[in-house]
Structures are given as C-alpha cells and as structure tokens.
Amino acid sequence: MAAINAVTDLSVEGDIGVVTLDSPPVNALSALVRQGLKAAFEAAIADPAVKAIVLICAGRTFIAGADISEFGKPPVEPSLQAVQQVIETSPKPVVAAIHGTALGGGLETALVAHYRVAVPSAKAGLPEVNIGLLPGAGGTQRLPRIVGVEKALEMVTSGQHVSAKAALAMGLFDELVEEGGLREGALAYARTVLAERRPLKKVRDLDAKVEAARGRPEIFAEFRKANARKFRGFLAPERNIQCIEAAVNLPFDEGLKVEHGLFLELMAGSQSAAQRHVFFAERQAARIPDVPEDTPTLPIRKVGVIGAGTMGGGIAMNFLNAGVPVTIIEAKQENLDRGVGVIRRNYEATAKKGRLTEDEVERRMGLLTPSLRLEDLADCDLIIEAVFELMAIKQEVFGRLDQIAKPGAILASNTSYLDIDVIAAATGRPESVIGLHFFSPANVMRLLEVVRGARTDKTVIATAMRLGKTIGKVAVLVGNGHGFVGNRMLAERQREAQKLILEGAMPWDVDRVLYDFGLPMGPFAMSDLAGLDIGWDPTQSSSSTVREVLCEMDRRGQKTGAGFYDYDENRVARPSPIVEQVILDFAAKAQIERRRIDDQEILERCLYPMVNEGARILEEGKAIRASDIDVVWINGYGWPVYRGGPMFWGELEGLGKILERMRQFQAALGDDFKPSALLERLVTEGKGFKDA
Ligand code: 3HC
Ligand code: NAI
C-alpha cells in the first residue's frame, strides 16, 4: 500500500488498483482529499500493472460531499471538476465502492466512475438544496441521464437520500454486494468488468432519458406548480429545476456551464450563507462548554408522561416511535381515553398515507401503557410532566413524584414559561429536575429546549441532550427564565403586533408582512389557529384587550368560524369588517390616534425587538451562543431557514442599523425598545454576536 498523501492510499491487488480515502469524519472533499484523489488516479492510470481501478472510503461513509467549511473561502487547486476529469477520462474502468452516504459532491464523484457498486445499507443523494445550493459538479446534468427527469427533479429539490435498493432500481447503482463485503465485492465486480470487456460507461454520453423530456416544458411547469408552497421564498429549488431543464435542452457541456453559473450565483447569495450557518449551528448546539462530550449519561429504558393533552400525547409518540415504552398518566378516565385515542388516530392517519404499516401502528401502541395512578411511574427512568400550566399543580405533581420515582430518575417538566427551580424545589432532588420543552405538535416539531435549572446535574443534562438525538430532535440547552429562549423572544413580537393594530395597521397587514418575510403565518392567523381563548376566562373578561372583546363575541378562532379573520366552510380566511370596527372602536376608546403604518415599520417593529431580546438572553447567559437562538427559532417557530435565524438575520440587517432604529422607536414609543447593553457594546466595538 502506497500513501499518496495524508488521506489517500493506492494499493494494487492483482491487476486492480484500489484508491482508498480516509479523511474523517465523513471523507468530505477538502483540498487535501481532492489533491490525493487526483494524484492517486493519475498514478493508477500510469501504472501498467493496473487494469481497473476501485475507489473506496475508510471509516463510516463514502464521500459525503464537498467540504462545506471551505465554502466562502478562496478556492484551492485542484477543483473537483479537475479530479472528475481524470476519473471520467480514465482509459481503465473505474468502479466506485459505496457504503454509508454518497452525498452531493460524493455522489457526483461516483457518477464520473464507470460503474457503482454499494452495500445494501448505503444511501445516495444530492442534498445541496438543503444548504441553499445545487449540485455544482455535474450532478444536475448526470443524474437525469440515469434516473430520468421526474426523479431527478424530486431528488435535487428535496435533497432526500435514496436507499441502495431504490438506487439500484433507478440504475444509479449497478450492483449491490454483501453487507460488510464491499471491498471484495467491488474488486470482484471490477474483475468481471475486465473479463467481460465491458465498455467505459460514461453517464455524460447517455441521452435517452433526457431526450424523452425534450420538448415537454409542461413537466417543469407542473412540477413548479405542485411544489410552489414548499419552495416559497427559497431560491435554490428553482435554480435546481433550471439546471435540470438545461440538462434536457442543451448539449452536456453547455448544461454544465449553466450549472456552474447558477451554482456560483447561489454560493455568493445570502440564502446559502444562512443555510450553511444553520447546518453548522445545529451541530454546534450539541456542544456544552462545561458538560464535555464524555460526561456519563443515564440509560432511558422506560418513560413516564403525565398529562395526555395536546402536548403529553405528542411527547409520548416521540418515544413510542423510537421503541421506548411509555406509561401515560391522566387524572380522569375520560381524559385518558381521549388522549390515547388521539395517539392512535394520529398513527392510523400516517398508516393511511402509506407511511406506516398496520403492524407498526400496533407495535407502537403496544408500547403504551395508559394509567390513572402516578404510582405506576415508579420504575421509569425519565418522567415528563405535561399537565396544566399552573405552578401550584406542577408543584403538587413534582412533590408526589419525589415520593414515587426511583432514585436517579430524571424528573422533567414541559412547562412553557414557569420557573424550573421553583418546580425543582417541590422535590428533595433538584439535581434530577430539568425542563424538556417540546413544541406543538410535539411529535412533529424538531426543537427541544432543554432547560437547565440552577442545580440540574451534568449527567442529567448530558442525558437529555443525547435523548433529543434519539428521538430525532434538535436539542438546545437554555437557561431558566420566563419563557426561556423561544417564547421570551416571541413575546416581543406579539406585543408589537398587538400595539401595531391599535396604532394603525390591521391584523392582515401584520400577517402579510411576516408571511412575506417567510414565516409560515403571522401572529393573528396563528392566534386564530390556536384559539383566542387559550388562557381566557369568561368570568374575568372585561373587554380590556381586542382579544378579550373578540372572545366575548364568541369569535374564538378557526374553531368557531371567526376570530381575527372570518372563515368560510373550507377554513379560508378573509379580512373581517367586524374586527376592523372592533379595532377602530377599541383604539378610539383608548384615545390612540391611528396613523398610516408602512410595511417596513411593521417588519422592524416585530423583528428588531426580537433580535434585541436575543442579545439580552446572550448577555444574561441564558443561551450559550447566538447560533443556538437561531436553531431555536428555525426548528420551533418556522423562522425561514434561508434567513438563518433571528440573530444571523440581525447581523445581515446590520446591528448598527437595528440599534439606531431601536433608539428612534424608544424615543417615540417608550422603553419596550430599550436597546440591550450587549447590542450597544457590539456596535460600539464593531463586532458581531460571535464575539459576544
Ligand atoms: N463538509 C464539512 N463537514 C461535514 C460535512 C461536509 N459536507 N458533512 C458532515 N460534516 C461534519 C459535521 O459538521 C460534523 O462535524 P462535527 O462532528 O465537528 O460537528 C461531522 O461531519 C459529522 O456530521 P453529523 O454530525 O451530521 O453526522 P451524521 O452521521 O449524523 O450525518 C451525514 C452524516 C449524513 C453525512 C451528514 O453530516 C450530512 O448530511 N452532511 C452534509 C452532506 C451534504 O450536504 N453534502 C453536500 C455538500 S455540498 C456539495 O457537495 C457541493 C457539490 O455539489 C459541489
Ligand atoms: P392540555 O390542557 O391540552 O393538557 C393537559 C392535560 O393534563 C389534560 O389532559 C389534563 O387532564 C391533564 N392533567 C391536569 N392535571 C393533571 C394531573 N394532576 N395528573 C394527570 N393529568 C393531569 O395542555 P397542553 O397544551 O398539553 O399543555 C401542557 C403543558 O405543556 C403546559 O405546561 C403547557 O404550558 C406546556 N406546553 C404547551 C404547548 C402548547 O402549544 N399547547 C407548547 C409547549 C409547552
């Protein structure tokens, strides 16, 4: 075995040259990898003893793509295209041997090999769209030539990985070899290619599949239409589609040029920068400075959930999905039956869509034990409380849990706002108490805010973070404080939205501006969906807010057919003249002089105070880093990923500009706009949140 460089080896076995890449963690195509690959292939091609070449990777995976950490930096030779050129024009057959994930530039490298073999557990995909890009090394031109236009469109715009079996069926892989036997299997395959004198199959020369789509622009029009909602606001899906169109309509090399141009355009834009930021931010969130990676964790074999309402049911499903048995507790039989019924219906709806087998539904339901007795939680390793948001009830539940739970069990609360330390004080074991704040719907939303109490043990924190991963969530550690990170910042936006409608805007103006910004819906549409009467008490209602007035009129949201909007029988919202009048009357009564408010002010008023509050959260040490706040907002509140989260976006807007506007608003409207000390300091020092 000859070392080509620090990450590449070339060995010769009989008449086969084997190029092995070993660049942990994922064999990304860094400059060193590209240099090694090019040199190794050149050496193998030059070696007369070598008749065919196998490309294989060491470690957990085949090449998982270009090295994303190199993006935005000056390019280093050789380019990936130069490496591909050597492989594709090799006069000796090249076989790519794939395990793990062949992604992005990794799959594009495999696509210039003449043949591809893989183990059954391997996956392939072009996920560039997820970081605001398109496959920039020929992927958009070669993929449709193998799998056809429809499948290629689906793959490049969804970024989804396909299984080895599916890849084989599509022709993306030529053969599957035994699991664990990739090297031997690939060598055997290469020998067969030689023995049978198979041709040097170049994907670029295939034409039948793209020809089939030529002169049929409706394929693209329909695809765009069908996905318009999903792609809203994103640049990259459209650019990916344009590349596939180029593959269909242009000669290969011309198509490559289109791909290259659009790739550079996306790479230079703010959307890709934002999405790359999020990629690394989500991985960074797992790192906690004073809870090192080797901190011991506790085994979680059995989970208890208290409360089978909106949240408890969804929380339980996360564990059932991961194969962890759950005991769910309610105070009354009817509530228990209702809660368990909702879980079952959710699974059955998924099964109906073909995404779960009936057996799997039963298997998951079989892991669920409903009970009315808290004592049944005695053998649980983790107990999550999701009862009403009232401190007295939470304390009572935790006091009882202290008597019932086994020593060392983690006692968690799903509280949205309440003080974890006060809850912990109801037990004699505050070190075992932590906040596990899920987001609604809890079986769907990816965010898990892990709330650290003053005395929470590091083992408990490490276990909670690991658990997040087990159940497919992005866990972010946050400090204790009213509303933690997400809801605390949300409160800023909600307050301004309410003020804006009294000062001159209408709910649909505010909603439109935030929807156009990229959020899934504005605050008033959200209220209508959730129900205006959450936390509303008819016996105490005194028409003191617009919301109270609407509740008193039985306009309690979508469920009553009316809220801030009117709804037709299909739940389509329309601006409501009644609400408009309510708002005008309310403003008049409160002696607020209404004025014209433009869209820019709506946006600044709703979002700048959030960035400012984020800065305050950082200042108080309630979030470890600004990028954690971005992860919270993207995964818990639908902040558009192409805007990178509120803190990333704030820097893009310019912290100086935000500070200036906050000062102007403060002078005109009061201390809701008081700039945070951190924001002031960063602007004075010309720094960003990374330096906070
Ligand atoms: N570049 C640089 N670093 C990468 C990387 C990449 N393409 N892919 C993964 N990493 C790093 C991660 O940052 C992480 O580093 P850390 O341990 O220091 O945090 C480490 O590799 C392990 O990654 P994960 O924690 O994500 O490990 P998993 O096992 O959960 O997932 C994976 C592995 C499926 C490969 C996943 O990392 C992934 O999806 N990676 C991104 C793949 C991708 O987007 N490829 C396309 C890149 S763009 C491109 O190729 C352009 C081309 O068309 C020209
Ligand atoms: P919910 O009202 O839908 O469910 C609460 C359930 O707890 C009810 O079914 C009730 O019967 C049961 N319950 C009350 N006291 C109990 C007791 N002593 N023992 C057993 N069961 C008891 O409320 P929801 O929305 O599920 O909220 C639960 C918790 O989750 C609250 O703390 C809330 O702040 C929090 N939360 C809510 C979110 C939401 O969007 N609804 C989001 C994130 C957190």
PDB file of N, CA, C and O in Angstrom, residues 386-428:
ATOM      1  N   ALA A 386     -46.602  17.045  31.732  1.00  0.00           N
ATOM      2  CA  ALA A 386     -47.223  17.952  30.745  1.00  0.00           C
ATOM      3  C   ALA A 386     -48.665  18.223  31.172  1.00  0.00           C
ATOM      4  O   ALA A 386     -49.606  17.999  30.410  1.00  0.00           O
ATOM      5  N   VAL A 387     -48.840  18.659  32.433  1.00  0.00           N
ATOM      6  CA  VAL A 387     -50.185  18.990  32.930  1.00  0.00           C
ATOM      7  C   VAL A 387     -50.420  20.488  32.728  1.00  0.00           C
ATOM      8  O   VAL A 387     -49.632  21.169  32.079  1.00  0.00           O
ATOM      9  N   PHE A 388     -51.506  21.017  33.290  1.00  0.00           N
ATOM     10  CA  PHE A 388     -51.834  22.428  33.062  1.00  0.00           C
ATOM     11  C   PHE A 388     -50.689  23.346  33.497  1.00  0.00           C
ATOM     12  O   PHE A 388     -49.937  23.036  34.411  1.00  0.00           O
ATOM     13  N   GLU A 389     -50.617  24.505  32.838  1.00  0.00           N
ATOM     14  CA  GLU A 389     -49.528  25.462  33.095  1.00  0.00           C
ATOM     15  C   GLU A 389     -49.836  26.288  34.355  1.00  0.00           C
ATOM     16  O   GLU A 389     -50.038  27.497  34.298  1.00  0.00           O
ATOM     17  N   LEU A 390     -49.896  25.623  35.481  1.00  0.00           N
ATOM     18  CA  LEU A 390     -50.147  26.324  36.744  1.00  0.00           C
ATOM     19  C   LEU A 390     -49.135  25.840  37.769  1.00  0.00           C
ATOM     20  O   LEU A 390     -48.997  24.628  37.990  1.00  0.00           O
ATOM     21  N   MET A 391     -48.421  26.774  38.379  1.00  0.00           N
ATOM     22  CA  MET A 391     -47.336  26.402  39.282  1.00  0.00           C
ATOM     23  C   MET A 391     -47.817  25.489  40.414  1.00  0.00           C
ATOM     24  O   MET A 391     -47.159  24.498  40.742  1.00  0.00           O
ATOM     25  N   ALA A 392     -48.978  25.795  40.989  1.00  0.00           N
ATOM     26  CA  ALA A 392     -49.446  25.008  42.138  1.00  0.00           C
ATOM     27  C   ALA A 392     -49.626  23.539  41.741  1.00  0.00           C
ATOM     28  O   ALA A 392     -49.231  22.630  42.487  1.00  0.00           O
ATOM     29  N   ILE A 393     -50.191  23.318  40.544  1.00  0.00           N
ATOM     30  CA  ILE A 393     -50.421  21.933  40.102  1.00  0.00           C
ATOM     31  C   ILE A 393     -49.091  21.249  39.821  1.00  0.00           C
ATOM     32  O   ILE A 393     -48.865  20.098  40.188  1.00  0.00           O
ATOM     33  N   LYS A 394     -48.179  21.981  39.180  1.00  0.00           N
ATOM     34  CA  LYS A 394     -46.872  21.389  38.849  1.00  0.00           C
ATOM     35  C   LYS A 394     -46.151  21.013  40.148  1.00  0.00           C
ATOM     36  O   LYS A 394     -45.554  19.932  40.246  1.00  0.00           O
ATOM     37  N   GLN A 395     -46.205  21.896  41.120  1.00  0.00           N
ATOM     38  CA  GLN A 395     -45.508  21.610  42.383  1.00  0.00           C
ATOM     39  C   GLN A 395     -46.104  20.389  43.077  1.00  0.00           C
ATOM     40  O   GLN A 395     -45.389  19.559  43.623  1.00  0.00           O
ATOM     41  N   GLU A 396     -47.422  20.305  43.006  1.00  0.00           N
ATOM     42  CA  GLU A 396     -48.073  19.171  43.640  1.00  0.00           C
ATOM     43  C   GLU A 396     -47.627  17.871  42.953  1.00  0.00           C
ATOM     44  O   GLU A 396     -47.260  16.891  43.611  1.00  0.00           O
ATOM     45  N   VAL A 397     -47.616  17.893  41.628  1.00  0.00           N
ATOM     46  CA  VAL A 397     -47.209  16.710  40.870  1.00  0.00           C
ATOM     47  C   VAL A 397     -45.759  16.344  41.197  1.00  0.00           C
ATOM     48  O   VAL A 397     -45.434  15.185  41.476  1.00  0.00           O
ATOM     49  N   PHE A 398     -44.880  17.329  41.222  1.00  0.00           N
ATOM     50  CA  PHE A 398     -43.459  17.035  41.493  1.00  0.00           C
ATOM     51  C   PHE A 398     -43.251  16.567  42.934  1.00  0.00           C
ATOM     52  O   PHE A 398     -42.403  15.702  43.198  1.00  0.00           O
ATOM     53  N   GLY A 399     -44.024  17.125  43.858  1.00  0.00           N
ATOM     54  CA  GLY A 399     -43.938  16.671  45.260  1.00  0.00           C
ATOM     55  C   GLY A 399     -44.291  15.191  45.349  1.00  0.00           C
ATOM     56  O   GLY A 399     -43.600  14.405  46.020  1.00  0.00           O
ATOM     57  N   ARG A 400     -45.328  14.803  44.636  1.00  0.00           N
ATOM     58  CA  ARG A 400     -45.731  13.387  44.665  1.00  0.00           C
ATOM     59  C   ARG A 400     -44.721  12.512  43.942  1.00  0.00           C
ATOM     60  O   ARG A 400     -44.390  11.412  44.381  1.00  0.00           O
ATOM     61  N   LEU A 401     -44.206  13.017  42.814  1.00  0.00           N
ATOM     62  CA  LEU A 401     -43.201  12.248  42.068  1.00  0.00           C
ATOM     63  C   LEU A 401     -41.981  11.953  42.930  1.00  0.00           C
ATOM     64  O   LEU A 401     -41.387  10.878  42.848  1.00  0.00           O
ATOM     65  N   ASP A 402     -41.632  12.924  43.754  1.00  0.00           N
ATOM     66  CA  ASP A 402     -40.460  12.765  44.629  1.00  0.00           C
ATOM     67  C   ASP A 402     -40.620  11.526  45.512  1.00  0.00           C
ATOM     68  O   ASP A 402     -39.648  10.832  45.813  1.00  0.00           O
ATOM     69  N   GLN A 403     -41.867  11.273  45.900  1.00  0.00           N
ATOM     70  CA  GLN A 403     -42.142  10.106  46.752  1.00  0.00           C
ATOM     71  C   GLN A 403     -42.145   8.810  45.931  1.00  0.00           C
ATOM     72  O   GLN A 403     -41.830   7.745  46.444  1.00  0.00           O
ATOM     73  N   ILE A 404     -42.535   8.928  44.665  1.00  0.00           N
ATOM     74  CA  ILE A 404     -42.802   7.738  43.858  1.00  0.00           C
ATOM     75  C   ILE A 404     -41.612   7.309  42.985  1.00  0.00           C
ATOM     76  O   ILE A 404     -41.286   6.128  42.899  1.00  0.00           O
ATOM     77  N   ALA A 405     -40.965   8.279  42.346  1.00  0.00           N
ATOM     78  CA  ALA A 405     -39.938   7.934  41.336  1.00  0.00           C
ATOM     79  C   ALA A 405     -38.751   7.240  41.983  1.00  0.00           C
ATOM     80  O   ALA A 405     -38.400   7.515  43.134  1.00  0.00           O
ATOM     81  N   LYS A 406     -38.123   6.349  41.199  1.00  0.00           N
ATOM     82  CA  LYS A 406     -36.968   5.639  41.760  1.00  0.00           C
ATOM     83  C   LYS A 406     -35.778   6.612  41.864  1.00  0.00           C
ATOM     84  O   LYS A 406     -35.728   7.617  41.140  1.00  0.00           O
ATOM     85  N   PRO A 407     -34.822   6.319  42.727  1.00  0.00           N
ATOM     86  CA  PRO A 407     -33.667   7.210  42.868  1.00  0.00           C
ATOM     87  C   PRO A 407     -32.957   7.348  41.526  1.00  0.00           C
ATOM     88  O   PRO A 407     -32.830   6.362  40.797  1.00  0.00           O
ATOM     89  N   GLY A 408     -32.550   8.545  41.177  1.00  0.00           N
ATOM     90  CA  GLY A 408     -31.811   8.770  39.928  1.00  0.00           C
ATOM     91  C   GLY A 408     -32.693   9.009  38.724  1.00  0.00           C
ATOM     92  O   GLY A 408     -32.203   9.422  37.666  1.00  0.00           O
ATOM     93  N   ALA A 409     -34.006   8.762  38.854  1.00  0.00           N
ATOM     94  CA  ALA A 409     -34.892   9.006  37.696  1.00  0.00           C
ATOM     95  C   ALA A 409     -34.862  10.501  37.365  1.00  0.00           C
ATOM     96  O   ALA A 409     -34.789  11.340  38.260  1.00  0.00           O
ATOM     97  N   ILE A 410     -34.925  10.811  36.062  1.00  0.00           N
ATOM     98  CA  ILE A 410     -34.954  12.221  35.657  1.00  0.00           C
ATOM     99  C   ILE A 410     -36.394  12.710  35.709  1.00  0.00           C
ATOM    100  O   ILE A 410     -37.300  12.069  35.171  1.00  0.00           O
ATOM    101  N   LEU A 411     -36.598  13.843  36.385  1.00  0.00           N
ATOM    102  CA  LEU A 411     -37.941  14.414  36.511  1.00  0.00           C
ATOM    103  C   LEU A 411     -37.981  15.679  35.664  1.00  0.00           C
ATOM    104  O   LEU A 411     -37.305  16.662  35.967  1.00  0.00           O
ATOM    105  N   ALA A 412     -38.757  15.637  34.597  1.00  0.00           N
ATOM    106  CA  ALA A 412     -38.742  16.755  33.645  1.00  0.00           C
ATOM    107  C   ALA A 412     -40.098  17.427  33.576  1.00  0.00           C
ATOM    108  O   ALA A 412     -41.132  16.783  33.738  1.00  0.00           O
ATOM    109  N   SER A 413     -40.072  18.738  33.285  1.00  0.00           N
ATOM    110  CA  SER A 413     -41.319  19.463  33.062  1.00  0.00           C
ATOM    111  C   SER A 413     -41.329  20.026  31.649  1.00  0.00           C
ATOM    112  O   SER A 413     -40.308  20.500  31.156  1.00  0.00           O
ATOM    113  N   ASN A 414     -42.504  19.990  31.034  1.00  0.00           N
ATOM    114  CA  ASN A 414     -42.667  20.563  29.695  1.00  0.00           C
ATOM    115  C   ASN A 414     -43.194  22.000  29.788  1.00  0.00           C
ATOM    116  O   ASN A 414     -43.714  22.550  28.821  1.00  0.00           O
ATOM    117  N   THR A 415     -43.049  22.617  30.945  1.00  0.00           N
ATOM    118  CA  THR A 415     -43.587  23.968  31.112  1.00  0.00           C
ATOM    119  C   THR A 415     -43.097  24.927  30.030  1.00  0.00           C
ATOM    120  O   THR A 415     -41.956  24.844  29.582  1.00  0.00           O
ATOM    121  N   SER A 416     -43.980  25.857  29.637  1.00  0.00           N
ATOM    122  CA  SER A 416     -43.623  26.827  28.602  1.00  0.00           C
ATOM    123  C   SER A 416     -42.949  28.058  29.198  1.00  0.00           C
ATOM    124  O   SER A 416     -42.177  28.732  28.510  1.00  0.00           O
ATOM    125  N   TYR A 417     -43.320  28.390  30.420  1.00  0.00           N
ATOM    126  CA  TYR A 417     -42.870  29.671  30.995  1.00  0.00           C
ATOM    127  C   TYR A 417     -42.366  29.572  32.431  1.00  0.00           C
ATOM    128  O   TYR A 417     -41.629  30.432  32.891  1.00  0.00           O
ATOM    129  N   LEU A 418     -42.811  28.541  33.165  1.00  0.00           N
ATOM    130  CA  LEU A 418     -42.621  28.574  34.632  1.00  0.00           C
ATOM    131  C   LEU A 418     -41.180  28.292  35.048  1.00  0.00           C
ATOM    132  O   LEU A 418     -40.395  27.701  34.303  1.00  0.00           O
ATOM    133  N   ASP A 419     -40.873  28.710  36.263  1.00  0.00           N
ATOM    134  CA  ASP A 419     -39.519  28.649  36.800  1.00  0.00           C
ATOM    135  C   ASP A 419     -39.166  27.210  37.207  1.00  0.00           C
ATOM    136  O   ASP A 419     -39.752  26.645  38.126  1.00  0.00           O
ATOM    137  N   ILE A 420     -38.195  26.639  36.513  1.00  0.00           N
ATOM    138  CA  ILE A 420     -37.798  25.246  36.765  1.00  0.00           C
ATOM    139  C   ILE A 420     -37.268  25.076  38.194  1.00  0.00           C
ATOM    140  O   ILE A 420     -37.469  24.027  38.821  1.00  0.00           O
ATOM    141  N   ASP A 421     -36.606  26.082  38.711  1.00  0.00           N
ATOM    142  CA  ASP A 421     -36.051  25.952  40.070  1.00  0.00           C
ATOM    143  C   ASP A 421     -37.160  25.887  41.117  1.00  0.00           C
ATOM    144  O   ASP A 421     -37.035  25.190  42.121  1.00  0.00           O
ATOM    145  N   VAL A 422     -38.224  26.630  40.885  1.00  0.00           N
ATOM    146  CA  VAL A 422     -39.350  26.584  41.838  1.00  0.00           C
ATOM    147  C   VAL A 422     -40.018  25.201  41.758  1.00  0.00           C
ATOM    148  O   VAL A 422     -40.376  24.606  42.780  1.00  0.00           O
ATOM    149  N   ILE A 423     -40.126  24.686  40.548  1.00  0.00           N
ATOM    150  CA  ILE A 423     -40.689  23.339  40.387  1.00  0.00           C
ATOM    151  C   ILE A 423     -39.773  22.325  41.079  1.00  0.00           C
ATOM    152  O   ILE A 423     -40.231  21.446  41.828  1.00  0.00           O
ATOM    153  N   ALA A 424     -38.458  22.475  40.853  1.00  0.00           N
ATOM    154  CA  ALA A 424     -37.486  21.539  41.436  1.00  0.00           C
ATOM    155  C   ALA A 424     -37.527  21.569  42.967  1.00  0.00           C
ATOM    156  O   ALA A 424     -37.316  20.540  43.629  1.00  0.00           O
ATOM    157  N   ALA A 425     -37.831  22.745  43.504  1.00  0.00           N
ATOM    158  CA  ALA A 425     -37.833  22.906  44.969  1.00  0.00           C
ATOM    159  C   ALA A 425     -38.967  22.114  45.626  1.00  0.00           C
ATOM    160  O   ALA A 425     -38.960  21.902  46.838  1.00  0.00           O
ATOM    161  N   ALA A 426     -39.928  21.659  44.811  1.00  0.00           N
ATOM    162  CA  ALA A 426     -41.003  20.832  45.375  1.00  0.00           C
ATOM    163  C   ALA A 426     -40.516  19.405  45.611  1.00  0.00           C
ATOM    164  O   ALA A 426     -41.249  18.568  46.141  1.00  0.00           O
ATOM    165  N   THR A 427     -39.284  19.130  45.199  1.00  0.00           N
ATOM    166  CA  THR A 427     -38.726  17.787  45.404  1.00  0.00           C
ATOM    167  C   THR A 427     -37.512  17.880  46.329  1.00  0.00           C
ATOM    168  O   THR A 427     -36.977  18.966  46.540  1.00  0.00           O
ATOM    169  N   GLY A 428     -37.093  16.734  46.818  1.00  0.00           N
ATOM    170  CA  GLY A 428     -35.859  16.698  47.601  1.00  0.00           C
ATOM    171  C   GLY A 428     -34.675  16.379  46.708  1.00  0.00           C
ATOM    172  O   GLY A 428     -33.600  16.033  47.204  1.00  0.00           O
TER     173      GLY A 428
END
